[in-house]
Amino acid sequence: MCRYNTSNSQFLLRPPDAAGNKQGVKQGCPLSAALYVLAISPLIHRMNNDRHISGTHVVDALRVKALAYADDVCVIIKNQTETDILCSHLKLYEKTAGAKLNHNKTEGVWIGAESDKPDINIQVKPEIKVLGLIICNNECSERNWENKISEIKEDVKKWENKNTNYKSRINIVKTFLLSKLLFLANIFPPSKSTITKLNKQCVNLIWGTKRELLYKKDKTMSQIQTFCTAPFLEMVRALLYKWKVNNQQTDILHDTAAHQRVQEDLVSDRG
């Protein structure tokens, strides 16, 4: 199927005669993503409905077996039998869609006791990356936040010598630092110690010191008021709570303690 009736291509290694496009879409066309979703959806649906793939239980009656983001597909399997079943689904998809599985890029990570680890015919690594996040057997959250803190420190070094006032630096924190934390914080909520470390980096960038409380005493009332409206890491946590409430993603609507945390964390952002 071709979506461009008058589309042509020219090749640098051939005579300059144009060749008509008979099927497919141009690279970078926004339609390609939608078409790929339509193409891969039957495969994901088929794997999720296979009774012989156990997957993992998440919440209530929800059992996750296969997840996909663009052309990255993650499947939860427990043994070689389930691996063979998965391969049969992939072979059927290859025959139908014409796509081919890249075995060199197929890898997995074992989650659980090392003594229970089965022998399967795919390369198993200590850790893998899914959507840029490290997935491993132990200390998964800590590993990801250590990397993110190091990344934030490097960003602070890039901005701290710029000739900007504190209001501009607050906007820099909002735009270039906190925006990098929301996705990770949604998957692995930061601990209080992590929030403290990141807060120090934000304070260091804005005020030129990591001693937050002492330095705030030397500021005028208007400056302190502006400082208090700056969205530091507690707001990240509050925004996540608010998002879950609005989207009814968890039982937070019926959780009194969670409501209290939202009231404590959510601050007015007027900065």
PDB file of N, CA and C in Angstrom, residues 218-266:
ATOM      1  N   ASP A 218      19.722  34.951  54.392  1.00  0.00           N
ATOM      2  CA  ASP A 218      20.371  36.165  53.915  1.00  0.00           C
ATOM      3  C   ASP A 218      19.611  36.809  52.768  1.00  0.00           C
ATOM      4  N   LYS A 219      18.486  36.260  52.376  1.00  0.00           N
ATOM      5  CA  LYS A 219      17.755  36.776  51.237  1.00  0.00           C
ATOM      6  C   LYS A 219      16.634  37.700  51.690  1.00  0.00           C
ATOM      7  N   THR A 220      16.241  38.590  50.800  1.00  0.00           N
ATOM      8  CA  THR A 220      15.115  39.462  51.099  1.00  0.00           C
ATOM      9  C   THR A 220      13.836  38.650  51.086  1.00  0.00           C
ATOM     10  N   MET A 221      12.763  39.236  51.636  1.00  0.00           N
ATOM     11  CA  MET A 221      11.503  38.515  51.717  1.00  0.00           C
ATOM     12  C   MET A 221      10.984  38.154  50.328  1.00  0.00           C
ATOM     13  N   SER A 222      11.109  39.073  49.352  1.00  0.00           N
ATOM     14  CA  SER A 222      10.618  38.782  48.005  1.00  0.00           C
ATOM     15  C   SER A 222      11.408  37.651  47.365  1.00  0.00           C
ATOM     16  N   GLN A 223      12.724  37.619  47.624  1.00  0.00           N
ATOM     17  CA  GLN A 223      13.553  36.553  47.073  1.00  0.00           C
ATOM     18  C   GLN A 223      13.194  35.210  47.690  1.00  0.00           C
ATOM     19  N   ILE A 224      12.968  35.203  49.007  1.00  0.00           N
ATOM     20  CA  ILE A 224      12.592  33.963  49.686  1.00  0.00           C
ATOM     21  C   ILE A 224      11.247  33.474  49.179  1.00  0.00           C
ATOM     22  N   GLN A 225      10.305  34.422  48.929  1.00  0.00           N
ATOM     23  CA  GLN A 225       8.999  34.033  48.427  1.00  0.00           C
ATOM     24  C   GLN A 225       9.130  33.378  47.052  1.00  0.00           C
ATOM     25  N   THR A 226       9.977  33.966  46.200  1.00  0.00           N
ATOM     26  CA  THR A 226      10.210  33.373  44.887  1.00  0.00           C
ATOM     27  C   THR A 226      10.872  32.011  45.020  1.00  0.00           C
ATOM     28  N   PHE A 227      11.828  31.895  45.967  1.00  0.00           N
ATOM     29  CA  PHE A 227      12.512  30.625  46.209  1.00  0.00           C
ATOM     30  C   PHE A 227      11.521  29.549  46.607  1.00  0.00           C
ATOM     31  N   CYS A 228      10.574  29.904  47.463  1.00  0.00           N
ATOM     32  CA  CYS A 228       9.628  28.912  47.968  1.00  0.00           C
ATOM     33  C   CYS A 228       8.669  28.434  46.886  1.00  0.00           C
ATOM     34  N   THR A 229       8.509  29.220  45.821  1.00  0.00           N
ATOM     35  CA  THR A 229       7.626  28.770  44.747  1.00  0.00           C
ATOM     36  C   THR A 229       8.370  27.946  43.709  1.00  0.00           C
ATOM     37  N   ALA A 230       9.683  27.822  43.847  1.00  0.00           N
ATOM     38  CA  ALA A 230      10.445  27.007  42.901  1.00  0.00           C
ATOM     39  C   ALA A 230      10.107  25.539  43.101  1.00  0.00           C
ATOM     40  N   PRO A 231       9.845  24.794  42.006  1.00  0.00           N
ATOM     41  CA  PRO A 231       9.368  23.417  42.128  1.00  0.00           C
ATOM     42  C   PRO A 231      10.505  22.433  42.361  1.00  0.00           C
ATOM     43  N   PHE A 232      10.882  22.179  43.595  1.00  0.00           N
ATOM     44  CA  PHE A 232      11.926  21.216  43.865  1.00  0.00           C
ATOM     45  C   PHE A 232      11.337  19.809  43.922  1.00  0.00           C
ATOM     46  N   LEU A 233      12.113  18.887  44.387  1.00  0.00           N
ATOM     47  CA  LEU A 233      11.768  17.480  44.198  1.00  0.00           C
ATOM     48  C   LEU A 233      10.513  17.043  44.926  1.00  0.00           C
ATOM     49  N   GLU A 234      10.118  17.725  45.989  1.00  0.00           N
ATOM     50  CA  GLU A 234       8.872  17.356  46.642  1.00  0.00           C
ATOM     51  C   GLU A 234       7.697  17.572  45.695  1.00  0.00           C
ATOM     52  N   MET A 235       7.814  18.570  44.805  1.00  0.00           N
ATOM     53  CA  MET A 235       6.736  18.787  43.846  1.00  0.00           C
ATOM     54  C   MET A 235       6.655  17.636  42.853  1.00  0.00           C
ATOM     55  N   VAL A 236       7.780  17.041  42.507  1.00  0.00           N
ATOM     56  CA  VAL A 236       7.752  15.885  41.610  1.00  0.00           C
ATOM     57  C   VAL A 236       6.884  14.789  42.213  1.00  0.00           C
ATOM     58  N   ARG A 237       7.101  14.525  43.477  1.00  0.00           N
ATOM     59  CA  ARG A 237       6.295  13.500  44.157  1.00  0.00           C
ATOM     60  C   ARG A 237       4.821  13.905  44.187  1.00  0.00           C
ATOM     61  N   ALA A 238       4.553  15.186  44.463  1.00  0.00           N
ATOM     62  CA  ALA A 238       3.177  15.654  44.528  1.00  0.00           C
ATOM     63  C   ALA A 238       2.489  15.557  43.171  1.00  0.00           C
ATOM     64  N   LEU A 239       3.206  15.888  42.114  1.00  0.00           N
ATOM     65  CA  LEU A 239       2.631  15.801  40.777  1.00  0.00           C
ATOM     66  C   LEU A 239       2.272  14.365  40.419  1.00  0.00           C
ATOM     67  N   LEU A 240       3.102  13.427  40.854  1.00  0.00           N
ATOM     68  CA  LEU A 240       2.804  12.021  40.590  1.00  0.00           C
ATOM     69  C   LEU A 240       1.548  11.585  41.328  1.00  0.00           C
ATOM     70  N   TYR A 241       1.412  12.015  42.584  1.00  0.00           N
ATOM     71  CA  TYR A 241       0.194  11.710  43.330  1.00  0.00           C
ATOM     72  C   TYR A 241      -1.026  12.283  42.615  1.00  0.00           C
ATOM     73  N   LYS A 242      -0.907  13.546  42.200  1.00  0.00           N
ATOM     74  CA  LYS A 242      -2.039  14.216  41.562  1.00  0.00           C
ATOM     75  C   LYS A 242      -2.415  13.522  40.262  1.00  0.00           C
ATOM     76  N   TRP A 243      -1.402  13.115  39.483  1.00  0.00           N
ATOM     77  CA  TRP A 243      -1.675  12.431  38.224  1.00  0.00           C
ATOM     78  C   TRP A 243      -2.416  11.128  38.470  1.00  0.00           C
ATOM     79  N   LYS A 244      -2.002  10.385  39.480  1.00  0.00           N
ATOM     80  CA  LYS A 244      -2.647   9.108  39.771  1.00  0.00           C
ATOM     81  C   LYS A 244      -4.076   9.309  40.255  1.00  0.00           C
ATOM     82  N   VAL A 245      -4.312  10.381  41.020  1.00  0.00           N
ATOM     83  CA  VAL A 245      -5.668  10.674  41.472  1.00  0.00           C
ATOM     84  C   VAL A 245      -6.554  11.002  40.282  1.00  0.00           C
ATOM     85  N   ASN A 246      -6.075  11.883  39.390  1.00  0.00           N
ATOM     86  CA  ASN A 246      -6.872  12.310  38.242  1.00  0.00           C
ATOM     87  C   ASN A 246      -7.159  11.159  37.288  1.00  0.00           C
ATOM     88  N   ASN A 247      -6.217  10.229  37.169  1.00  0.00           N
ATOM     89  CA  ASN A 247      -6.375   9.120  36.234  1.00  0.00           C
ATOM     90  C   ASN A 247      -6.847   7.839  36.907  1.00  0.00           C
ATOM     91  N   GLN A 248      -7.066   7.910  38.231  1.00  0.00           N
ATOM     92  CA  GLN A 248      -7.557   6.760  38.986  1.00  0.00           C
ATOM     93  C   GLN A 248      -6.718   5.520  38.712  1.00  0.00           C
ATOM     94  N   GLN A 249      -5.397   5.710  38.768  1.00  0.00           N
ATOM     95  CA  GLN A 249      -4.480   4.617  38.456  1.00  0.00           C
ATOM     96  C   GLN A 249      -4.276   3.668  39.628  1.00  0.00           C
ATOM     97  N   THR A 250      -4.539   4.137  40.838  1.00  0.00           N
ATOM     98  CA  THR A 250      -4.326   3.283  42.001  1.00  0.00           C
ATOM     99  C   THR A 250      -5.485   3.457  42.963  1.00  0.00           C
ATOM    100  N   ASP A 251      -5.384   2.842  44.127  1.00  0.00           N
ATOM    101  CA  ASP A 251      -6.395   3.002  45.159  1.00  0.00           C
ATOM    102  C   ASP A 251      -6.162   4.249  45.984  1.00  0.00           C
ATOM    103  N   ILE A 252      -5.417   5.201  45.432  1.00  0.00           N
ATOM    104  CA  ILE A 252      -5.075   6.405  46.176  1.00  0.00           C
ATOM    105  C   ILE A 252      -6.321   7.214  46.536  1.00  0.00           C
ATOM    106  N   LEU A 253      -7.407   7.066  45.737  1.00  0.00           N
ATOM    107  CA  LEU A 253      -8.632   7.800  46.019  1.00  0.00           C
ATOM    108  C   LEU A 253      -9.230   7.398  47.357  1.00  0.00           C
ATOM    109  N   HIS A 254      -8.930   6.182  47.789  1.00  0.00           N
ATOM    110  CA  HIS A 254      -9.483   5.685  49.040  1.00  0.00           C
ATOM    111  C   HIS A 254      -8.426   5.582  50.128  1.00  0.00           C
ATOM    112  N   ASP A 255      -7.284   6.179  49.893  1.00  0.00           N
ATOM    113  CA  ASP A 255      -6.158   6.090  50.820  1.00  0.00           C
ATOM    114  C   ASP A 255      -6.024   7.412  51.569  1.00  0.00           C
ATOM    115  N   THR A 256      -6.428   7.425  52.842  1.00  0.00           N
ATOM    116  CA  THR A 256      -6.376   8.653  53.632  1.00  0.00           C
ATOM    117  C   THR A 256      -4.955   9.158  53.782  1.00  0.00           C
ATOM    118  N   ALA A 257      -4.019   8.251  54.020  1.00  0.00           N
ATOM    119  CA  ALA A 257      -2.615   8.651  54.172  1.00  0.00           C
ATOM    120  C   ALA A 257      -2.089   9.286  52.893  1.00  0.00           C
ATOM    121  N   ALA A 258      -2.507   8.753  51.748  1.00  0.00           N
ATOM    122  CA  ALA A 258      -2.064   9.319  50.474  1.00  0.00           C
ATOM    123  C   ALA A 258      -2.611  10.727  50.288  1.00  0.00           C
ATOM    124  N   HIS A 259      -3.878  10.932  50.679  1.00  0.00           N
ATOM    125  CA  HIS A 259      -4.450  12.276  50.594  1.00  0.00           C
ATOM    126  C   HIS A 259      -3.652  13.254  51.438  1.00  0.00           C
ATOM    127  N   GLN A 260      -3.236  12.810  52.619  1.00  0.00           N
ATOM    128  CA  GLN A 260      -2.452  13.667  53.498  1.00  0.00           C
ATOM    129  C   GLN A 260      -1.113  14.013  52.859  1.00  0.00           C
ATOM    130  N   ARG A 261      -0.488  13.033  52.191  1.00  0.00           N
ATOM    131  CA  ARG A 261       0.792  13.296  51.540  1.00  0.00           C
ATOM    132  C   ARG A 261       0.629  14.298  50.402  1.00  0.00           C
ATOM    133  N   VAL A 262      -0.486  14.193  49.669  1.00  0.00           N
ATOM    134  CA  VAL A 262      -0.727  15.142  48.587  1.00  0.00           C
ATOM    135  C   VAL A 262      -0.855  16.552  49.134  1.00  0.00           C
ATOM    136  N   GLN A 263      -1.603  16.705  50.214  1.00  0.00           N
ATOM    137  CA  GLN A 263      -1.789  18.024  50.805  1.00  0.00           C
ATOM    138  C   GLN A 263      -0.480  18.586  51.319  1.00  0.00           C
ATOM    139  N   GLU A 264       0.371  17.732  51.849  1.00  0.00           N
ATOM    140  CA  GLU A 264       1.648  18.197  52.386  1.00  0.00           C
ATOM    141  C   GLU A 264       2.636  18.539  51.274  1.00  0.00           C
ATOM    142  N   ASP A 265       2.617  17.746  50.173  1.00  0.00           N
ATOM    143  CA  ASP A 265       3.633  17.899  49.139  1.00  0.00           C
ATOM    144  C   ASP A 265       3.282  18.935  48.082  1.00  0.00           C
ATOM    145  N   LEU A 266       1.994  19.026  47.737  1.00  0.00           N
ATOM    146  CA  LEU A 266       1.598  19.871  46.621  1.00  0.00           C
ATOM    147  C   LEU A 266       1.676  21.331  47.023  1.00  0.00           C
TER     148      LEU A 266
END
